[in-house]
CSV table of C-alpha atoms in Angstrom, one decimal:
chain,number,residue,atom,x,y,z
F,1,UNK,CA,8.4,-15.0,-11.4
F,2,UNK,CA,9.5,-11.4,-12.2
F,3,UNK,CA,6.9,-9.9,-9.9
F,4,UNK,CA,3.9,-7.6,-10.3
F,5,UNK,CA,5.1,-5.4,-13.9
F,6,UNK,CA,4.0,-2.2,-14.3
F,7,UNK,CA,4.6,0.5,-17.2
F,8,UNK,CA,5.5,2.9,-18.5
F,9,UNK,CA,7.8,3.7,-15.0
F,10,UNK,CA,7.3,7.3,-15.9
F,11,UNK,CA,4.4,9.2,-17.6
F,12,UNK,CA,4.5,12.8,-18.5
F,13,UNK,CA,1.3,14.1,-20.0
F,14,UNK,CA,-0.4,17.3,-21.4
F,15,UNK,CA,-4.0,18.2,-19.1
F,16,UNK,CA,-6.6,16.8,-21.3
F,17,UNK,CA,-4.5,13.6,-22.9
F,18,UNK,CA,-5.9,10.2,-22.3
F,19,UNK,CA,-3.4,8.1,-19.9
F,20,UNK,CA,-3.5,4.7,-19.5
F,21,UNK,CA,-1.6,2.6,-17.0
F,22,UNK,CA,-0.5,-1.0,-17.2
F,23,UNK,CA,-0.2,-4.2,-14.4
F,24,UNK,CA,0.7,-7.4,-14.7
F,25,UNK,CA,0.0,-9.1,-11.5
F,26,UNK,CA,2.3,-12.1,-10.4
F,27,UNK,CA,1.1,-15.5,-11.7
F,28,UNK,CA,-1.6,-17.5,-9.5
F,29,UNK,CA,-2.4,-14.2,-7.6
F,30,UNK,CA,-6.1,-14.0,-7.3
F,31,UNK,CA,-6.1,-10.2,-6.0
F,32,UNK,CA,-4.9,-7.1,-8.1
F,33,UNK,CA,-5.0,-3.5,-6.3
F,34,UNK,CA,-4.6,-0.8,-7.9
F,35,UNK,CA,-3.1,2.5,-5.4
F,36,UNK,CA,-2.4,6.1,-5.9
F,37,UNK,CA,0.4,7.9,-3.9
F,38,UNK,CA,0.3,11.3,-3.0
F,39,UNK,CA,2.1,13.3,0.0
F,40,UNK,CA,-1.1,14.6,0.9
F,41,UNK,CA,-3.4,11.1,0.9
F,42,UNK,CA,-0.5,8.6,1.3
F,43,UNK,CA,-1.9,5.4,-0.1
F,44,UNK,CA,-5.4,5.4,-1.5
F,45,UNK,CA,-7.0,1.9,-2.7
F,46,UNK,CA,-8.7,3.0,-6.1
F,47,UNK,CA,-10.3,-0.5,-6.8
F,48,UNK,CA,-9.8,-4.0,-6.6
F,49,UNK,CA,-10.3,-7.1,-8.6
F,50,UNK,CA,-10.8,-11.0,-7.3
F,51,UNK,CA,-10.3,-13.1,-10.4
F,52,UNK,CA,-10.5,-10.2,-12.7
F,53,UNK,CA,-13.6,-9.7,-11.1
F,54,UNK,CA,-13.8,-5.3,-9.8
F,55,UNK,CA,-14.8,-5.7,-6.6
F,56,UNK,CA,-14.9,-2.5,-5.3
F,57,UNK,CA,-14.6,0.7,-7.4
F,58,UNK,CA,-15.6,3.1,-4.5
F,59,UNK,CA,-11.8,4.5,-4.4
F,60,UNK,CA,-11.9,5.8,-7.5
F,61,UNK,CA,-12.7,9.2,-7.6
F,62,UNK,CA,-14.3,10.4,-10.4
F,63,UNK,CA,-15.7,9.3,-13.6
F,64,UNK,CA,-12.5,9.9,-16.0
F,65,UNK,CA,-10.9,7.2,-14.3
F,66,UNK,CA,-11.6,3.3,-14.9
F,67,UNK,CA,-9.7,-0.2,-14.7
F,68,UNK,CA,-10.1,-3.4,-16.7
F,69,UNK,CA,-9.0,-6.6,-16.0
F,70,UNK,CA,-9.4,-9.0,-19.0
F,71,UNK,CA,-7.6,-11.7,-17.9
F,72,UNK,CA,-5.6,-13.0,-14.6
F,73,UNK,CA,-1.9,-11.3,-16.3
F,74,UNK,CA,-3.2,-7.9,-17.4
F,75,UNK,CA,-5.2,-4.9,-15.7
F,76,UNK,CA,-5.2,-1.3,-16.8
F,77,UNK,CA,-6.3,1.7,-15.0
F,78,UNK,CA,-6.9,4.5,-17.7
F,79,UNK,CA,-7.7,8.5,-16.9
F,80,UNK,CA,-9.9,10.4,-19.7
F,81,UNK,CA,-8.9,13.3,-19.4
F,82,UNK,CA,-6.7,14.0,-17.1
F,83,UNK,CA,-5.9,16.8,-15.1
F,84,UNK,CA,-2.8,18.0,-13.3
F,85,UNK,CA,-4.5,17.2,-9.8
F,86,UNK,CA,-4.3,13.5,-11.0
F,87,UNK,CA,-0.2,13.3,-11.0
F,88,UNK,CA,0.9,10.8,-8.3
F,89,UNK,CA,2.7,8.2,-8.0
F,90,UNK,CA,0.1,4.6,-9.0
F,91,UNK,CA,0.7,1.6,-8.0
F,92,UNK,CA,-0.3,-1.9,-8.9
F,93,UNK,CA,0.0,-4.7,-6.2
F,94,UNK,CA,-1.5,-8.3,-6.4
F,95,UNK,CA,-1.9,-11.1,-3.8
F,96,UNK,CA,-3.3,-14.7,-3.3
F,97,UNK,CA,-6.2,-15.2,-1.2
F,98,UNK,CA,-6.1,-13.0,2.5
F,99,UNK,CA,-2.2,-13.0,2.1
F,100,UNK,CA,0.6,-10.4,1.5
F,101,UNK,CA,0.0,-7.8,-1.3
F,102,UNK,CA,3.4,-7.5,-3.5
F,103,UNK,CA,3.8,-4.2,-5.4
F,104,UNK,CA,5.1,-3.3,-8.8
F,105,UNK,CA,7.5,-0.5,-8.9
F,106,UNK,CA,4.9,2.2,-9.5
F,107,UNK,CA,4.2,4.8,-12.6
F,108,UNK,CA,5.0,7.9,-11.8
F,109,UNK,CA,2.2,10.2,-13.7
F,110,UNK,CA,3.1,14.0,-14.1
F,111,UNK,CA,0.0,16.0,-15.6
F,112,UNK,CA,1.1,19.1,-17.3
W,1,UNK,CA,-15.7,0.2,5.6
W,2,UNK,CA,-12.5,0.2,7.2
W,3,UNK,CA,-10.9,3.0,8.2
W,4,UNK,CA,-7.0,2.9,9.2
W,5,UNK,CA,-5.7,5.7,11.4
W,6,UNK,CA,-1.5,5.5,12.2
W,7,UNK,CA,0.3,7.6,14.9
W,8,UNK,CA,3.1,9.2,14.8
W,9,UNK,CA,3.2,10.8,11.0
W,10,UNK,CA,7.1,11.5,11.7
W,11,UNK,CA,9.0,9.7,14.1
W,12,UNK,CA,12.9,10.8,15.3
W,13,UNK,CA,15.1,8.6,17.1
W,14,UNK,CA,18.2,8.3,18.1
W,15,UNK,CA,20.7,5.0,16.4
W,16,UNK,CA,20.3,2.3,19.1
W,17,UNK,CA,17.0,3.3,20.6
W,18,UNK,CA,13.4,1.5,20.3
W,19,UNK,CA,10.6,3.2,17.8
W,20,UNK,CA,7.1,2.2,18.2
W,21,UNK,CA,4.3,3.0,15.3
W,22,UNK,CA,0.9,2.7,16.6
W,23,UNK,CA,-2.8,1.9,14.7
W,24,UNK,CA,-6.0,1.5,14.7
W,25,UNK,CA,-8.6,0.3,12.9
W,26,UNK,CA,-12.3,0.3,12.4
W,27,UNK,CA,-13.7,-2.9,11.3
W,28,UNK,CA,-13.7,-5.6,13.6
W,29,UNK,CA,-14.2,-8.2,10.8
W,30,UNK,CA,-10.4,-7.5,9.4
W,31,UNK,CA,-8.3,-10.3,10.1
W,32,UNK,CA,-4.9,-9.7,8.3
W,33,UNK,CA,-2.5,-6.3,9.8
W,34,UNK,CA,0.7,-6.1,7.3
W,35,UNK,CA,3.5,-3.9,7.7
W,36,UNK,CA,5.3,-2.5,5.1
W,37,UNK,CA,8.5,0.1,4.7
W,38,UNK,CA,9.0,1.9,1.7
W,39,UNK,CA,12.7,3.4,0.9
W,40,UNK,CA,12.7,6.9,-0.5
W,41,UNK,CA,11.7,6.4,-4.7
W,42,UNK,CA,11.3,2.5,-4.2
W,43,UNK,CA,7.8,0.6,-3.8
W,44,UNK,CA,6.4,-0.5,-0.4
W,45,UNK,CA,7.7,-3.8,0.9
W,46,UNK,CA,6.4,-6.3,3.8
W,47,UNK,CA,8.5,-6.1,6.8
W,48,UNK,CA,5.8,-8.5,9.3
W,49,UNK,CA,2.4,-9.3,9.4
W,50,UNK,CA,0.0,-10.6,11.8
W,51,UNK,CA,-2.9,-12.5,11.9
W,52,UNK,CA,-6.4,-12.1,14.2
W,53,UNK,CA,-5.6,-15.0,15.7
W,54,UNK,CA,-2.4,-14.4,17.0
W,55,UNK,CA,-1.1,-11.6,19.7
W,56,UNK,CA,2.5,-11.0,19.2
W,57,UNK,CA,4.8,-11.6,16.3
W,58,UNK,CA,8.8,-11.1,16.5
W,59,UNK,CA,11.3,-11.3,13.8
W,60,UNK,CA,14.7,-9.9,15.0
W,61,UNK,CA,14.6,-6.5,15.9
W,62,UNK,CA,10.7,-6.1,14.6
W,63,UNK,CA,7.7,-7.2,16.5
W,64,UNK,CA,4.5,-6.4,16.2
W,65,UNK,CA,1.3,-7.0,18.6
W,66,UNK,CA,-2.3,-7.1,18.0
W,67,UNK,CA,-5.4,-6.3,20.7
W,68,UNK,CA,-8.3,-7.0,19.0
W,69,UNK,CA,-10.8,-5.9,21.4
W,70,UNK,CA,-9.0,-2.5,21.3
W,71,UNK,CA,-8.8,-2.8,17.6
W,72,UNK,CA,-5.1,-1.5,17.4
W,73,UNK,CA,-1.5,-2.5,16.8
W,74,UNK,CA,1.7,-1.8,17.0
W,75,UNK,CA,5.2,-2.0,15.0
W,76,UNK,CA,8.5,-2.0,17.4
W,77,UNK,CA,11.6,-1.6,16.2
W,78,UNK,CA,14.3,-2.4,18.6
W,79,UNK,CA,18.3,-1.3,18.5
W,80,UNK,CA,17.6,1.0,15.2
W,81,UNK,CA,20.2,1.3,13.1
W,82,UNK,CA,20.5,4.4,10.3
W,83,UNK,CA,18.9,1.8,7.4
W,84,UNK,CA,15.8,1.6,9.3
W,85,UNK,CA,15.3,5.2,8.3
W,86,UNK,CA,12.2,4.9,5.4
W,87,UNK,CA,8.3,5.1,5.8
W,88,UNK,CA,6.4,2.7,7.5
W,89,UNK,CA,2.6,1.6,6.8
W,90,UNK,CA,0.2,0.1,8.9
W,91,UNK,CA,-3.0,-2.1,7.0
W,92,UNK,CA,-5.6,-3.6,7.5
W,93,UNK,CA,-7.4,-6.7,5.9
W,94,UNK,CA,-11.3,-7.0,6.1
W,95,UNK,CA,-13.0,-9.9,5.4
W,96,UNK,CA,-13.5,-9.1,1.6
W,97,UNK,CA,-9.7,-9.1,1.2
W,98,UNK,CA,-9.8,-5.5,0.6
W,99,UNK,CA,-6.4,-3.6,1.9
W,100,UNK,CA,-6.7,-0.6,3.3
W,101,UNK,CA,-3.3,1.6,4.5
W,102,UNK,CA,-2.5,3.7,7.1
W,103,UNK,CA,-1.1,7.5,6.3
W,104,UNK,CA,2.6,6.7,6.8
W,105,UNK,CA,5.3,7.3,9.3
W,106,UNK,CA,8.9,8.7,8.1
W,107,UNK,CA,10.7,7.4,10.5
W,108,UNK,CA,14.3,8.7,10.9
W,109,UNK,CA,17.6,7.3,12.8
W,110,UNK,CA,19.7,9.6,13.7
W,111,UNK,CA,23.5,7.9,13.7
């Protein structure tokens, strides 16, 4: 397995542009996390899915972002719009049940 | 829900000396405490875990321990060397599987 995938690696964006980030969690995983990285706020959970299920949303903060999940191999995370306050670096990680959480490489967002 | 607080948020020591990274956590329902160290530009990586049932864990020259009526625990690095230099995370597990991190400690060896 190639490991969790995420794209683009780097996103630069104009304030008020719809983004949307891409996962795809390692096969059999039953967990995907999605994180965002900041200096400030280190890691944040956003949300998290158990068999493409959300299971908690209460990271995410505000209304112009939301994830999917349609099947076990794909999530997105998608901000509309976005704002320069939203660059960061976002991660996707997935895991089996209560085990270790493996993390893509990360999209680095810059908001203009 | 589960709150993860991590001590110190820079660390400096010497090649060849011991560095400890300390946490806590809130909920006394989590089970499952991974480390992770993340090189500069690169995505965070395990390094150890432990589980609730379990006090001590050693690997070389990491170990971590767990006191769960305390709710905290501990990374130790022993005989640092200059590639241990990155940032380490603390997490926590609670009984929903949901992973919550620590704020990070850079961590630097001085050669």
């Amino acid at each position: 397995d190639a490991g969790v995938i995420q794209s683009p690696r780097h996103e630069v964006t104009e304030m008020g542009q719809e983004v949307t980030l891409r996962c795809k969690p390692i096969s059999g995983h039953d967990y995907l996390f999605w994180y965002r990285q900041t200096m400030m706020r280190g890691l944040e959970l956003l949300i998290y899915f158990n068999n493409n299920v959300p299971i908690d949303d209460s990271g995410m903060p505000e209304d112009r972002f939301s994830a999917k999940m349609p099947n076990a191999s794909f999530s997105t995370l998608k901000i509309q719009p976005s704002e320069p306050r939203d660059s960061a670096v976002y991660f996707c990680a997935s895991s089996p049940t209560g085990n270790e959480a493996f993390f893509g490489q990360g999209t680095r967002l810059t908001v203009v | 829900g589960e709150n993860v607080e991590q001590h110190p948020s820079t660390l400096s020591v010497q090649e060849g000396d011991s560095a400890v990274i300390k946490c806590t956590y809130s909920d006394s329902a989590s089970n499952y405490f991974p480390w992770y160290k993340q090189e500069l530009g690169k995505r965070p990586q395990l390094i150890i875990d432990i589980r609730s049932n379990v006090g001590e864990k050693k690997d070389q020259r990491i170990a971590v321990t767990l006191n769960k009526t305390a709710k905290h625990f501990s990374l130790h690095i022993t005989e640092t060397q200059p590639e241990d230099s990155a940032v380490y995370f603390c997490a926590a597990m609670d009984s929903s599987y949901k992973l919550i991190f620590g704020s990070g400690t850079r961590l630097l060896v001085r050669p």
